[in-house]
Short mmCIF file of C-alpha atoms and ligand atoms in Angstrom, two decimals:
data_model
loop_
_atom_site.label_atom_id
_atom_site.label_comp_id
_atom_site.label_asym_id
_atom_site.label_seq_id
_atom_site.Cartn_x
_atom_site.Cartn_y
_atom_site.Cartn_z
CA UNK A 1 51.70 -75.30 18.04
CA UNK A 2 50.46 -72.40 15.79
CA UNK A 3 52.88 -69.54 14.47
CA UNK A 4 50.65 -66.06 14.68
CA UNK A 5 51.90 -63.42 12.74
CA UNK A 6 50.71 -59.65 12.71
CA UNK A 7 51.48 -57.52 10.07
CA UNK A 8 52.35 -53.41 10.94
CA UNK A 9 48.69 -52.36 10.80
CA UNK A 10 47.94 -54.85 13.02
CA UNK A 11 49.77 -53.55 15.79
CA UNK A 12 48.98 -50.04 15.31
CA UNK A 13 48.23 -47.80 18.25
CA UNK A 14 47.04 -49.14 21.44
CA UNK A 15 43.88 -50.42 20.16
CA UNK A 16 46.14 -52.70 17.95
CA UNK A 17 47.95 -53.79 20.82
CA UNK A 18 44.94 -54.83 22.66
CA UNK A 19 43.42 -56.74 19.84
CA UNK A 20 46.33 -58.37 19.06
CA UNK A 21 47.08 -59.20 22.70
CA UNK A 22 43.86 -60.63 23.66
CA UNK A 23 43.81 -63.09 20.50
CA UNK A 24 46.77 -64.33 22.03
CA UNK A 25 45.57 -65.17 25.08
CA UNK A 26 42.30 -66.88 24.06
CA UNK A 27 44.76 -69.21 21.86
CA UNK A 28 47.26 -70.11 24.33
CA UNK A 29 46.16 -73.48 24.42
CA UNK A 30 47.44 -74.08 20.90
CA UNK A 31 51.14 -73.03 22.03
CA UNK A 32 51.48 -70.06 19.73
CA UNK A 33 54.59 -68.28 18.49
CA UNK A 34 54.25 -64.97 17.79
CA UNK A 35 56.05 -62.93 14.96
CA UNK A 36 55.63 -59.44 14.40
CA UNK A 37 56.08 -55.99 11.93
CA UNK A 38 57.66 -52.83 12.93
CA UNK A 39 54.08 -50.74 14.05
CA UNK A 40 52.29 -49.15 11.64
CA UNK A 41 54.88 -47.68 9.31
CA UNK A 42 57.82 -47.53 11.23
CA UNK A 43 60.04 -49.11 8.50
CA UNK A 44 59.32 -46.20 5.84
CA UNK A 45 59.63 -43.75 8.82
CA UNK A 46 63.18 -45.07 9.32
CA UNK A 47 64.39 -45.39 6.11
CA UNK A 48 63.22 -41.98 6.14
CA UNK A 49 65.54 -40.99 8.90
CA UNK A 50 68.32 -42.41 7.43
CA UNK A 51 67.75 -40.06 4.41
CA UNK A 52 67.61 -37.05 6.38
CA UNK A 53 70.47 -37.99 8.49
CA UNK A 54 72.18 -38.23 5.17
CA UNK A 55 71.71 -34.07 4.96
CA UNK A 56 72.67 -33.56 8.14
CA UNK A 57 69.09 -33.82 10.33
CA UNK A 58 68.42 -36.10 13.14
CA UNK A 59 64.80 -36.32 14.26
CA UNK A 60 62.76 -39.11 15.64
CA UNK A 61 60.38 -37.75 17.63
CA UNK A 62 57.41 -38.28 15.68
CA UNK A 63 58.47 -42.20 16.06
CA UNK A 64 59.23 -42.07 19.42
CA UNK A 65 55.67 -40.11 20.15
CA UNK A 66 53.82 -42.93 18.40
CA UNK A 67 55.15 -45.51 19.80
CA UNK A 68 55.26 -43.69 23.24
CA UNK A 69 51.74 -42.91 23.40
CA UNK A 70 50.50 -46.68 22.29
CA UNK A 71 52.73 -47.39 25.56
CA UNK A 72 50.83 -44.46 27.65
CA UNK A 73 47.53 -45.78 26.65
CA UNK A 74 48.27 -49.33 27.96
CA UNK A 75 50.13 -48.30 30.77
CA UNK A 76 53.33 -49.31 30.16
CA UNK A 77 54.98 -45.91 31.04
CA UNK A 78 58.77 -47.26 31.19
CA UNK A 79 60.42 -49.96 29.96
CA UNK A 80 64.05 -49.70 30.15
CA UNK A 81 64.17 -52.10 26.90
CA UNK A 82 62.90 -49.62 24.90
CA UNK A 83 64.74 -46.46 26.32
CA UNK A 84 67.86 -48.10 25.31
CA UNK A 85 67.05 -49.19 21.79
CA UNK A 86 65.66 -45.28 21.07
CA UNK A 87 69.18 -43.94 22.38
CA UNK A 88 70.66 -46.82 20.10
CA UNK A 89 68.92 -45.24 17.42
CA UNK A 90 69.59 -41.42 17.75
CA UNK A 91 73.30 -42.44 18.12
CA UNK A 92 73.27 -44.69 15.05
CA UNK A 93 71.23 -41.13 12.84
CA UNK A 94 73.92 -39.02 14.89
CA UNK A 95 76.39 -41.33 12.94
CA UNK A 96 75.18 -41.21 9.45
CA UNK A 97 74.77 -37.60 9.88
CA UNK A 98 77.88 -37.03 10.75
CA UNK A 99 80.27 -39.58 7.93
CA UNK A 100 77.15 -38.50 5.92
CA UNK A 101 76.89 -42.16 4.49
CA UNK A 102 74.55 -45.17 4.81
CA UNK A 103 75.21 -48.33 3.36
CA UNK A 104 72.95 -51.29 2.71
CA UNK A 105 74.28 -53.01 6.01
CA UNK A 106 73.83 -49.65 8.25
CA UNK A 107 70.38 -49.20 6.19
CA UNK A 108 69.19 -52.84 7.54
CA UNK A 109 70.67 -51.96 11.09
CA UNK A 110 68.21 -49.01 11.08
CA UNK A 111 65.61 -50.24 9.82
CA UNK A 112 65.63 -53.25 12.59
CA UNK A 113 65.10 -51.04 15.43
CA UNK A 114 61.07 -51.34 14.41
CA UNK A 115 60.47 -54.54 14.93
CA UNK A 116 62.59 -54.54 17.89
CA UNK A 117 60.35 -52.13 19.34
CA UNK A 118 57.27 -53.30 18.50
CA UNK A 119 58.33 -57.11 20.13
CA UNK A 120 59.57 -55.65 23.61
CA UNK A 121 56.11 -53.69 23.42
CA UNK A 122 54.09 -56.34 22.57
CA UNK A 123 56.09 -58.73 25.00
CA UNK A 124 55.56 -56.18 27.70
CA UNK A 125 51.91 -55.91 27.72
CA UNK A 126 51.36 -59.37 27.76
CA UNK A 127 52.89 -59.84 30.52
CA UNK A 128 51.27 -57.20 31.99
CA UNK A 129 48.12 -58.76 31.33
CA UNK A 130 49.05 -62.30 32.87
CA UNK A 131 50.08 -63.32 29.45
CA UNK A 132 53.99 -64.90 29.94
CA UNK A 133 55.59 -63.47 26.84
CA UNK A 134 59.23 -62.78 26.38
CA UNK A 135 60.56 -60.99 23.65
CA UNK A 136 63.39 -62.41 21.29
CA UNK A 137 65.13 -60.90 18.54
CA UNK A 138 65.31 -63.03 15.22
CA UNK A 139 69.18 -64.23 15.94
CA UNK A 140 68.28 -65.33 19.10
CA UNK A 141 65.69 -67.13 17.45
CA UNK A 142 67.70 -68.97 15.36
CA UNK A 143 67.04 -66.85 11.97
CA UNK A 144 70.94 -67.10 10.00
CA UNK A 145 71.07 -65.15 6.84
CA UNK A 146 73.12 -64.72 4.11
CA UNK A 147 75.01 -61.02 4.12
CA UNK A 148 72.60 -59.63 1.33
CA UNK A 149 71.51 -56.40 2.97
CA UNK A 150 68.22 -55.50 2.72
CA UNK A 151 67.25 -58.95 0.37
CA UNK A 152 69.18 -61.60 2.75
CA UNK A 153 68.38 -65.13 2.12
CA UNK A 154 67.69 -67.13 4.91
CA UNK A 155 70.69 -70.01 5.05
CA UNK A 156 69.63 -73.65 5.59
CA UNK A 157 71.03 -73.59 8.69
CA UNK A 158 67.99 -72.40 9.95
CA UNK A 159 66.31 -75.83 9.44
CA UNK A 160 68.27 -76.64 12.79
CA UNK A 161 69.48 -73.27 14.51
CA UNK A 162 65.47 -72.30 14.85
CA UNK A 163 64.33 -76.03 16.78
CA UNK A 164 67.48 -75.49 18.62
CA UNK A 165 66.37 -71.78 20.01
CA UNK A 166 62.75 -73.01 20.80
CA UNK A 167 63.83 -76.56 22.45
CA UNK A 168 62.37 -75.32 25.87
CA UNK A 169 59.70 -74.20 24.74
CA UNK A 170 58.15 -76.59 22.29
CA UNK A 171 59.34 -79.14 25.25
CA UNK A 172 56.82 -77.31 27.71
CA UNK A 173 59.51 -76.37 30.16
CA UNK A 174 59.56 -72.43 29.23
CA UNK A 175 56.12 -71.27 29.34
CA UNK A 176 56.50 -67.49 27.89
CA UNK A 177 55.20 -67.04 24.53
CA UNK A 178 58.19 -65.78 21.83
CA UNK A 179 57.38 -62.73 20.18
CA UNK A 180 59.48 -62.84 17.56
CA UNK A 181 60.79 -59.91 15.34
CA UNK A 182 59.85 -60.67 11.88
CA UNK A 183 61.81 -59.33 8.50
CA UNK A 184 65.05 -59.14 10.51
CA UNK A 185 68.45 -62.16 10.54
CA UNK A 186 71.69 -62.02 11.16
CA UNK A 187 74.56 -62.99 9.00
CA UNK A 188 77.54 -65.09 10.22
CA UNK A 189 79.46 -62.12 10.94
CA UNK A 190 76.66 -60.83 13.30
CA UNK A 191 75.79 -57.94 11.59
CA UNK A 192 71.77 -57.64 11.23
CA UNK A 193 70.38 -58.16 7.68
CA UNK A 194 66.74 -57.58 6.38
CA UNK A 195 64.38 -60.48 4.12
CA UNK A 196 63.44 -57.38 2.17
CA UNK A 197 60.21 -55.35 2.81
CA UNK A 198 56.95 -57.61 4.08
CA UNK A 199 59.68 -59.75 5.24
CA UNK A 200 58.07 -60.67 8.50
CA UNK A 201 55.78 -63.38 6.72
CA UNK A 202 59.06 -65.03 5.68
CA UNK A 203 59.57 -65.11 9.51
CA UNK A 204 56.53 -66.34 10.32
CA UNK A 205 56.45 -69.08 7.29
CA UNK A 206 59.83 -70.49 8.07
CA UNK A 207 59.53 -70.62 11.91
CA UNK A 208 56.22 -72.20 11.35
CA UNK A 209 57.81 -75.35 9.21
CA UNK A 210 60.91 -75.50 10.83
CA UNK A 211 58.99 -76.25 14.04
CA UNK A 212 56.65 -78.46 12.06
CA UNK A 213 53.88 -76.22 13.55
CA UNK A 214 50.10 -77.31 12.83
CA UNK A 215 49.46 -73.85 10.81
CA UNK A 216 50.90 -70.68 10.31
CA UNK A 217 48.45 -67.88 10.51
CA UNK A 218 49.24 -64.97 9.08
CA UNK A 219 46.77 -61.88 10.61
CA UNK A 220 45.54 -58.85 8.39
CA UNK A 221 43.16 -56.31 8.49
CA UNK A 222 40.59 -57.80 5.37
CA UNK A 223 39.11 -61.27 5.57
CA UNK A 224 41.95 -63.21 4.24
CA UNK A 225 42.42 -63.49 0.55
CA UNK A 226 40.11 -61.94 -1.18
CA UNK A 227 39.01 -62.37 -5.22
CA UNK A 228 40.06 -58.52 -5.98
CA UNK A 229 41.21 -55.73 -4.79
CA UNK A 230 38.25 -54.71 -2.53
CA UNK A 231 39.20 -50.77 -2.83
CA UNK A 232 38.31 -51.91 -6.95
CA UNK A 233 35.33 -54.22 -6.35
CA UNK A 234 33.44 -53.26 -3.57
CA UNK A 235 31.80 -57.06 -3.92
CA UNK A 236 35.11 -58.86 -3.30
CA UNK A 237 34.74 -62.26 -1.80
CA UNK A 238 36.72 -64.23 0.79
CA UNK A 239 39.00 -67.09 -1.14
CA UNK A 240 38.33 -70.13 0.83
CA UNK A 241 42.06 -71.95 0.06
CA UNK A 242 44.15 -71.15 -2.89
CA UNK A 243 47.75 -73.38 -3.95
CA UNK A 244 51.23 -72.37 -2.48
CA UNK A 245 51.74 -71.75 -6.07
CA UNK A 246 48.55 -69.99 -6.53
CA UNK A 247 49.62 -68.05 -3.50
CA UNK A 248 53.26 -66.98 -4.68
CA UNK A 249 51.53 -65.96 -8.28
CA UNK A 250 48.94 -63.51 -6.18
CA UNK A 251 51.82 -62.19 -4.28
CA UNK A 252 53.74 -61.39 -7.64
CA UNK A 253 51.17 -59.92 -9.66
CA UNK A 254 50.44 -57.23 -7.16
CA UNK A 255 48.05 -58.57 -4.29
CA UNK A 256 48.86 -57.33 -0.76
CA UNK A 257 48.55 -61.22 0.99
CA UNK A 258 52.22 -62.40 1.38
CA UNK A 259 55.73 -61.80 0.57
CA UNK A 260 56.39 -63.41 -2.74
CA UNK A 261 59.08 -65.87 -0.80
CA UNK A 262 57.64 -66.91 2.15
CA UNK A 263 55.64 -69.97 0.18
CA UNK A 264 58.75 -71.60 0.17
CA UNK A 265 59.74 -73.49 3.60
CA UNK A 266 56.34 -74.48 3.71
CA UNK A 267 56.29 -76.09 0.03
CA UNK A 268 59.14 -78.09 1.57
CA UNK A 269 57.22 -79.22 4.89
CA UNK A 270 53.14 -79.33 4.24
CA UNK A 271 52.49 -76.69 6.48
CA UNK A 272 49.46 -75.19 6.03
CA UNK A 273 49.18 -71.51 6.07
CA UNK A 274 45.77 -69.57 6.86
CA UNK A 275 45.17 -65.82 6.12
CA UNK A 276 43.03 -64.41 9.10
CA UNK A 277 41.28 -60.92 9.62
CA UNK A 278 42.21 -59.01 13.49
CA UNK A 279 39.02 -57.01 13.52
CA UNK A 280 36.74 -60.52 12.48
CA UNK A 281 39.00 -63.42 14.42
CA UNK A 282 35.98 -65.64 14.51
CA UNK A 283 36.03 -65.63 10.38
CA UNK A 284 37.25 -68.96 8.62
CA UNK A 285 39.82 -66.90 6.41
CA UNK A 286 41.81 -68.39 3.67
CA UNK A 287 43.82 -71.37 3.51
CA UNK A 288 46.90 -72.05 1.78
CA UNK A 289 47.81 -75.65 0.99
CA UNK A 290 49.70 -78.13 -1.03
CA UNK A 291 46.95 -79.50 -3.24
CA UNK A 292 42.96 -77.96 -2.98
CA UNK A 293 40.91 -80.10 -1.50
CA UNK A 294 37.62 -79.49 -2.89
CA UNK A 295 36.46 -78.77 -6.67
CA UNK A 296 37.01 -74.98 -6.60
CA UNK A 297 36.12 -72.85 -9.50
CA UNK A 298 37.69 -72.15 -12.19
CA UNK A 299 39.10 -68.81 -11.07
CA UNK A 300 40.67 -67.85 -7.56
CA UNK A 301 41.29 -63.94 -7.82
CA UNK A 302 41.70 -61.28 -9.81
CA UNK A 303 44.62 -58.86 -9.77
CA UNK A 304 45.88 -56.03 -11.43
CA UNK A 305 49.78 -54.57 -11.46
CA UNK A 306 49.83 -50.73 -12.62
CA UNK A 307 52.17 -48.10 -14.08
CA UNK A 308 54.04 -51.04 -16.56
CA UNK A 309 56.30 -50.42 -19.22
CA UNK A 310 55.81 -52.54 -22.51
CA UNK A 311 58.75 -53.58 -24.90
CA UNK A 312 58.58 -54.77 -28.48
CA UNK A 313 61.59 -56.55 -29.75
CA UNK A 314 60.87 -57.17 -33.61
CA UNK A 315 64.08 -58.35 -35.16
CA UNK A 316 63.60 -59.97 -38.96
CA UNK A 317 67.72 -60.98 -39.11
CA UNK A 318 66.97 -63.41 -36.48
CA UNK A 319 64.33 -65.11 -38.32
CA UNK A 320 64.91 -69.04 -38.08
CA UNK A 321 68.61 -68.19 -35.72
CA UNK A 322 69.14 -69.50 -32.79
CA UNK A 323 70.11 -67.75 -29.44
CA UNK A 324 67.59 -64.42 -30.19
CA UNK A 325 66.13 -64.95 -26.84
CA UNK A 326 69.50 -66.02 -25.29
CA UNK A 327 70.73 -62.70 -26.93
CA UNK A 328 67.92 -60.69 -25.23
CA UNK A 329 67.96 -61.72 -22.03
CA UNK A 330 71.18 -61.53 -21.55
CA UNK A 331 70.78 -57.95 -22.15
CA UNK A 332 68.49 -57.77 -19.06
CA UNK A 333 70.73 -59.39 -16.99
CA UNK A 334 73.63 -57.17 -17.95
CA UNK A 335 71.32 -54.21 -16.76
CA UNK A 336 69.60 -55.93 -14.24
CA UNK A 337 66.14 -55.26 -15.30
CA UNK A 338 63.61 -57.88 -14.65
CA UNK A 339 60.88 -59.01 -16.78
CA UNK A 340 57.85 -59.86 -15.47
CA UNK A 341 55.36 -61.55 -18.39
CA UNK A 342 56.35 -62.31 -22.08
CA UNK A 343 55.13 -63.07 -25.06
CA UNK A 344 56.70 -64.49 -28.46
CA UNK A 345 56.60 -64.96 -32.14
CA UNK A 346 59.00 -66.20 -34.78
CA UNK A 347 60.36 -62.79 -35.56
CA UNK A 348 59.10 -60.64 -32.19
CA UNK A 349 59.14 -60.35 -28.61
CA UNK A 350 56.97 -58.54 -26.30
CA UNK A 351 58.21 -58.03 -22.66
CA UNK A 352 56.65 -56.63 -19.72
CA UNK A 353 58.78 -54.74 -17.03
CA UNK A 354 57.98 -52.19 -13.94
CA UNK A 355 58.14 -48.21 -15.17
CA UNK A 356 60.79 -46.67 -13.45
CA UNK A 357 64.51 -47.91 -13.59
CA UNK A 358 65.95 -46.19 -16.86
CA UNK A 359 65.61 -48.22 -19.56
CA UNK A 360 68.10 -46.24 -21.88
CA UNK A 361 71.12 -48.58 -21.65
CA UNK A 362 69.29 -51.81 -22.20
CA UNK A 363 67.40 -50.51 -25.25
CA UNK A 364 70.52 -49.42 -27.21
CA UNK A 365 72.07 -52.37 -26.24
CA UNK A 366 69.14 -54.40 -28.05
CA UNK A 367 68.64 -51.74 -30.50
CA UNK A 368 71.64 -52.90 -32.08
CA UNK A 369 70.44 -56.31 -33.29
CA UNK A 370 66.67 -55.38 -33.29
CA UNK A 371 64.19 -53.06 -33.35
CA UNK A 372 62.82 -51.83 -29.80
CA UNK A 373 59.41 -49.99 -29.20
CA UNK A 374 58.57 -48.77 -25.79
CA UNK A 375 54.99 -48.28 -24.58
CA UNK A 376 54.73 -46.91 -20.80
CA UNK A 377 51.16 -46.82 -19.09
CA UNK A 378 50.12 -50.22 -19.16
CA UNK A 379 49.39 -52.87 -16.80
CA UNK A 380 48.96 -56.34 -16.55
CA UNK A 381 45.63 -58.12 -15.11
CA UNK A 382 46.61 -61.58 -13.62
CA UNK A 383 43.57 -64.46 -13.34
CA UNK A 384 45.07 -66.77 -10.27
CA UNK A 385 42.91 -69.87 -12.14
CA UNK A 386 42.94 -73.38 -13.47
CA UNK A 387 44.67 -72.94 -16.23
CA UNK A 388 43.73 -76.59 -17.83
CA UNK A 389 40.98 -74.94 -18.09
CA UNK A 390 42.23 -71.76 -19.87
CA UNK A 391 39.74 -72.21 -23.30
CA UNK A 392 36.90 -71.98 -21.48
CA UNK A 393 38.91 -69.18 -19.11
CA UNK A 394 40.02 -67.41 -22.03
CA UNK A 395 36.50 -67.09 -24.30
CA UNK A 396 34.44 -65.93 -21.10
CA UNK A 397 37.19 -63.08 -20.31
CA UNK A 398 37.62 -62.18 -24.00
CA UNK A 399 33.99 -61.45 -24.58
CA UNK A 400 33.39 -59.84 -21.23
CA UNK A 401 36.01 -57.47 -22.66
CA UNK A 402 35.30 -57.25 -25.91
CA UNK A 403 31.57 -56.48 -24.74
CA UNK A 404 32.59 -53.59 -22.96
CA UNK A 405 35.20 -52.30 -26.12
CA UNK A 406 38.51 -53.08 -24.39
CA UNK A 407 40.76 -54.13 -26.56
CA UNK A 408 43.60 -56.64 -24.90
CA UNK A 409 47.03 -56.13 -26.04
CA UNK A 410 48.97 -59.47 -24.80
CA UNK A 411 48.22 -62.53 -23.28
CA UNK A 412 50.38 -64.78 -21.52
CA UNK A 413 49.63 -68.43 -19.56
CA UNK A 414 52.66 -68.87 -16.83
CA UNK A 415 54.39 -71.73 -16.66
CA UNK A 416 52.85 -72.93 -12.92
CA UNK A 417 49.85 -73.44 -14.91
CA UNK A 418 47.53 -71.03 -12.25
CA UNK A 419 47.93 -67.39 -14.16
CA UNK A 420 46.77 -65.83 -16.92
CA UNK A 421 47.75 -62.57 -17.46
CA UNK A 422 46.68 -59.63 -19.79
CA UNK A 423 48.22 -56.72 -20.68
CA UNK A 424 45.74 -53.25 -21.08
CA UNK A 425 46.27 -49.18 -20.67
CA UNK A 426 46.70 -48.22 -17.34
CA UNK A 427 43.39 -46.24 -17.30
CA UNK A 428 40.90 -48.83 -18.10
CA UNK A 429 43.15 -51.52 -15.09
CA UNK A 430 40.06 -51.30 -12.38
CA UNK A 431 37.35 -51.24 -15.22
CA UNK A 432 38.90 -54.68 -16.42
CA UNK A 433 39.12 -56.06 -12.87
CA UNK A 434 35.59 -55.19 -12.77
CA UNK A 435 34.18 -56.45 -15.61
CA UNK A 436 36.63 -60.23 -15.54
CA UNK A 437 34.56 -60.32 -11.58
CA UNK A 438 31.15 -60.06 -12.32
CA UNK A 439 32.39 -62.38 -16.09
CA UNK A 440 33.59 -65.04 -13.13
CA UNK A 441 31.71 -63.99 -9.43
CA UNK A 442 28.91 -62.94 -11.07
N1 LIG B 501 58.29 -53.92 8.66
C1 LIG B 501 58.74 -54.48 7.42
C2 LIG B 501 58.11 -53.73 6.26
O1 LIG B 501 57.33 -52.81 6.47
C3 LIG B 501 58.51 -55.93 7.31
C4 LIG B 501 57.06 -56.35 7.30
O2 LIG B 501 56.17 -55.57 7.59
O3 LIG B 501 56.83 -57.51 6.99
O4 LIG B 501 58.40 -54.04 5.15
MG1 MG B 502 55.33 -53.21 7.62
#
């Protein structure tokens, strides 16, 4: 068994339909399970919705067209399925215009009407190529979550609840391929949650090692993982395997692959996950896997976070005292901002955090026992690498840099011991990416 998950761009449009229908059906000996996105971008259309539904407008049409003419083009010109769940959804906009309010559990209700589309779509035009498909919603699937709207955690339930839904047809006796609604759950009460945005790969990750499945293939539109940010360096290269943890540090520090969470069941499990490209299915892609298997280099990929927000927490009082850093972060918690790299001295602090939630509270807070600078327009330039390795790392980064004038302003090694990150102005981000490739792809 293989899980096969498509992402939103992958089943855009007709054409994306097609594509991803017919790589189905030349794997159906390998008894995939299918999960897939809302189309396209369905989910920030509908959180859209809800937001003008808020001020008193109700409009779907442009959703309704798209997904409309994608069934049109592949002659699928009514399924009752999907009739229902658009009248669902102008009732449930009619409603939140009307009370004028939308709460985190009505805003995950909404938003689940794409990938409940997109599944009865897909489902439907398997079928009606000779594909048996059947459509299933995630709690009908097994998928239990906790009732944190819009960032549920999946309960460990699921471990048995998802076997349980599939029994017939891991067993052979159901033939019709699930297509599964990723990002989506239900909590015990039965209302519908959300895994939080790119959700879906959570879907596909933890259906994949709760069956035990041989790999989990997650399907994009770029040759797997790549070594940059192609859009930066034209030259980016394929990533033959990379480390769960190598793979949950890349989806922190700003690359595109996977949700940062959906490493996790397959940590527990083995599974294997591969990153595959639609438009070249033929490609190797990457691999994600417990331990790597050959002698890679000493650098997997380069990646770059923008519009960051420095602090500097210089405090001399608290020179030799303990509980500074207790102190501090206790601040964050009380505000609810979260850091994202650090740095330390004796007497100082340095603390990286997104630009963007208001900072004000938290710095008088700290201002009290410390002094607090704030520098906006940074970012932070992860190396996914060996970090045993890290001298060696470190001296050819630092005079790539240096070579090219760019002075670095903080450095920190992560604990999982596969990043190193650096902190630089936001304006010379893509030069650095640049110049750290060619120092380490040549
Ligand atoms: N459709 C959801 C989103 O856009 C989930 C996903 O694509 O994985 O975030
Ligand atoms: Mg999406």
């Amino acid at each position: 068994m293989v899980v096969m998950k498509f992402g939103g761009s992958s089943v855009e449009g007709s054409e994306g339909i097609r594509r991803v229908g017919s790589i189905i059906s030349r794997n159906l000996e390998q008894q995939p399970l299918v999960v897939l996105s809302a189309m396209g971008d369905t989910t920030d259309f509908l959180l859209k919705a809800g937001e003008e539904a808020l001020e008193g407008r109700v409009n779907i049409e442009a959703l309704e067209k798209t997904h409309r003419d994608a069934m049109a083009a592949l002659g699928l010109d009514s399924l009752p399925q999907v009739d229902s769940l658009f009248s669902e959804l102008t009732g449930l906009l009619t409603g939140v215009s009307m009370i004028k309010e939308l709460s985190a559990r009505s805003r995950d209700l909404l938003v689940s009407f794409g990938e409940r589309l997109s599944v009865r779509i897909v489902a439907a035009w398997l079928q009606k190529t000779g594909v048996p498909a059947r459509p299933v919603d995630a709690w009908d699937g097994g998928f239990l979550s906790n009732s944190q709207f819009t960032q549920a955690e999946l309960l460990e339930d699921v471990w048995l609840t998802i076997p349980a839904a599939f029994g017939d047809y891991i067993s052979g006796r159901d033939k019709a391929v699930p297509i599964v609604t990723g990002f989506i759950a239900m909590d015990k009460r039965g209302n519908i949650t959300t895994l939080g945005r790119g959700g879906s790969d959570l879907t596909a990750t933890m259906l994949g090692a709760a069956l035990r499945v041989r790999e989990v293939q997650t399907w994009k539109d770029v040759d797997g993982i790549l070594t940059a940010d192609p859009r930066v360096v034209p030259g980016a290269r394929t990533v033959a395997e990379v480390t769960y943890d190598e793979a949950s540090e890349l989806a922190f520090f700003g690359s595109q692959v996977l949700h940062p969470r959906s490493m996790q069941p397959c940590r527990k499990t083995g599974t294997v996950v591969r990153v595959k490209n639609s438009y070249n299915p033929d490609g190797a892609g990457s691999i994600i896997l417990p331990e790597h298997t050959g002698n890679p280099g000493p650098v997997r990929a380069i990646t770059a976070v923008k519009n960051i927000t420095l602090i500097d927490i210089i405090s001399s009082h608290m020179l030799g005292a303990s509980g500074f850093l207790a102190h501090i972060f206790n601040q964050f918690l009380k505000w609810n901002i979260s850091i994202d790299v650090i740095a330390t001295s004796e007497v100082s602090v340095s603390l990286t955090v997104n630009t963007g939630p208001d900072l004000t509270g938290l710095i008088a807070d700290i201002g009290r026992a410390a002094d607090v600078r704030c520098h906006a327009g940074k970012a932070i330039i992860t190396l996914i690498c060996d970090v045993t390795r890290s001298s060696s790392i470190l001296a050819s980064a630092f005079s790539a840099l240096s070579g090219a004038g760019i002075n670095v302003q903080m450095i920190s090694q992560g604990a999982s011991k596969v990043n190193i990150s650096l902190l630089c102005e936001d304006r010379e981000a893509d030069s650095v990416v640049r110049i750290l490739h060619a120092a380490f792809f040549g």
